[in-house]
Amino acid sequence: MAKNQVKFQKGISIHGFMKLYGTEEQCQRRLFDMRWPTGYRCPKCHYDKYCQLHSRALFQCNKCHHQASLISGTLFAHSKLPLTI
Ligand SMILES: [Zn+2]
């Protein structure tokens, strides 16, 4: 019988998990790296310069002013809970 790759993947302790994702900033940084692994790219025009709108956690393209969210299109999109929860 073939080994179930998902079931037997290496785990992480709760201590290790909290060390990686214990703060909102760490969660946001991880989402940023997953969304833009080679650095920010505007989803509309692919420009790489942006400013961050701290009031609404949005990234705004410096060229076309398109605003991109870290959580749009993810399972976090419709949640009002902090990412740490
Ligand atoms: Zn743009």
PDB file of N, CA and C and ligand atoms in Angstrom, residues 40-49 60-67, ligand 1:
ATOM      1  N   TYR A  40       6.984  42.293  -4.673  1.00  0.00           N
ATOM      2  CA  TYR A  40       5.674  42.807  -5.079  1.00  0.00           C
ATOM      3  C   TYR A  40       5.598  43.062  -6.579  1.00  0.00           C
ATOM      4  N   ARG A  41       4.486  42.662  -7.156  1.00  0.00           N
ATOM      5  CA  ARG A  41       4.155  42.979  -8.547  1.00  0.00           C
ATOM      6  C   ARG A  41       2.686  43.379  -8.576  1.00  0.00           C
ATOM      7  N   CYS A  42       2.397  44.539  -9.132  1.00  0.00           N
ATOM      8  CA  CYS A  42       1.012  44.981  -9.229  1.00  0.00           C
ATOM      9  C   CYS A  42       0.227  43.950 -10.053  1.00  0.00           C
ATOM     10  N   PRO A  43      -0.904  43.463  -9.535  1.00  0.00           N
ATOM     11  CA  PRO A  43      -1.695  42.472 -10.270  1.00  0.00           C
ATOM     12  C   PRO A  43      -2.272  43.028 -11.579  1.00  0.00           C
ATOM     13  N   LYS A  44      -2.350  44.354 -11.695  1.00  0.00           N
ATOM     14  CA  LYS A  44      -2.949  44.963 -12.877  1.00  0.00           C
ATOM     15  C   LYS A  44      -1.911  45.318 -13.944  1.00  0.00           C
ATOM     16  N   CYS A  45      -0.799  45.985 -13.527  1.00  0.00           N
ATOM     17  CA  CYS A  45       0.168  46.455 -14.526  1.00  0.00           C
ATOM     18  C   CYS A  45       1.569  45.861 -14.337  1.00  0.00           C
ATOM     19  N   HIS A  46       1.765  45.052 -13.302  1.00  0.00           N
ATOM     20  CA  HIS A  46       3.025  44.349 -13.018  1.00  0.00           C
ATOM     21  C   HIS A  46       4.176  45.269 -12.605  1.00  0.00           C
ATOM     22  N   TYR A  47       3.865  46.513 -12.238  1.00  0.00           N
ATOM     23  CA  TYR A  47       4.899  47.421 -11.733  1.00  0.00           C
ATOM     24  C   TYR A  47       5.334  46.927 -10.359  1.00  0.00           C
ATOM     25  N   ASP A  48       6.622  47.171 -10.002  1.00  0.00           N
ATOM     26  CA  ASP A  48       7.132  46.593  -8.749  1.00  0.00           C
ATOM     27  C   ASP A  48       7.295  47.585  -7.608  1.00  0.00           C
ATOM     28  N   LYS A  49       6.882  48.818  -7.791  1.00  0.00           N
ATOM     29  CA  LYS A  49       6.974  49.797  -6.701  1.00  0.00           C
ATOM     30  C   LYS A  49       5.575  50.015  -6.124  1.00  0.00           C
ATOM     31  N   GLN A  60      -0.673  49.613  -2.533  1.00  0.00           N
ATOM     32  CA  GLN A  60      -1.092  50.422  -3.682  1.00  0.00           C
ATOM     33  C   GLN A  60       0.052  50.603  -4.658  1.00  0.00           C
ATOM     34  N   CYS A  61      -0.203  50.289  -5.912  1.00  0.00           N
ATOM     35  CA  CYS A  61       0.775  50.428  -6.984  1.00  0.00           C
ATOM     36  C   CYS A  61       1.128  51.903  -7.175  1.00  0.00           C
ATOM     37  N   ASN A  62       2.423  52.202  -7.279  1.00  0.00           N
ATOM     38  CA  ASN A  62       2.853  53.589  -7.472  1.00  0.00           C
ATOM     39  C   ASN A  62       2.598  54.085  -8.886  1.00  0.00           C
ATOM     40  N   LYS A  63       2.313  53.181  -9.820  1.00  0.00           N
ATOM     41  CA  LYS A  63       2.117  53.578 -11.212  1.00  0.00           C
ATOM     42  C   LYS A  63       0.637  53.769 -11.549  1.00  0.00           C
ATOM     43  N   CYS A  64      -0.166  52.723 -11.322  1.00  0.00           N
ATOM     44  CA  CYS A  64      -1.578  52.797 -11.725  1.00  0.00           C
ATOM     45  C   CYS A  64      -2.531  52.966 -10.542  1.00  0.00           C
ATOM     46  N   HIS A  65      -1.980  52.961  -9.325  1.00  0.00           N
ATOM     47  CA  HIS A  65      -2.742  53.165  -8.086  1.00  0.00           C
ATOM     48  C   HIS A  65      -3.746  52.052  -7.790  1.00  0.00           C
ATOM     49  N   HIS A  66      -3.580  50.901  -8.446  1.00  0.00           N
ATOM     50  CA  HIS A  66      -4.417  49.749  -8.118  1.00  0.00           C
ATOM     51  C   HIS A  66      -4.096  49.304  -6.696  1.00  0.00           C
ATOM     52  N   GLN A  67      -5.129  48.969  -5.932  1.00  0.00           N
ATOM     53  CA  GLN A  67      -4.916  48.537  -4.552  1.00  0.00           C
ATOM     54  C   GLN A  67      -5.105  47.027  -4.452  1.00  0.00           C
TER      55      GLN A  67
HETATM   56 ZN    ZN B   1      -0.189  48.957 -11.213  1.00  0.00          ZN
END
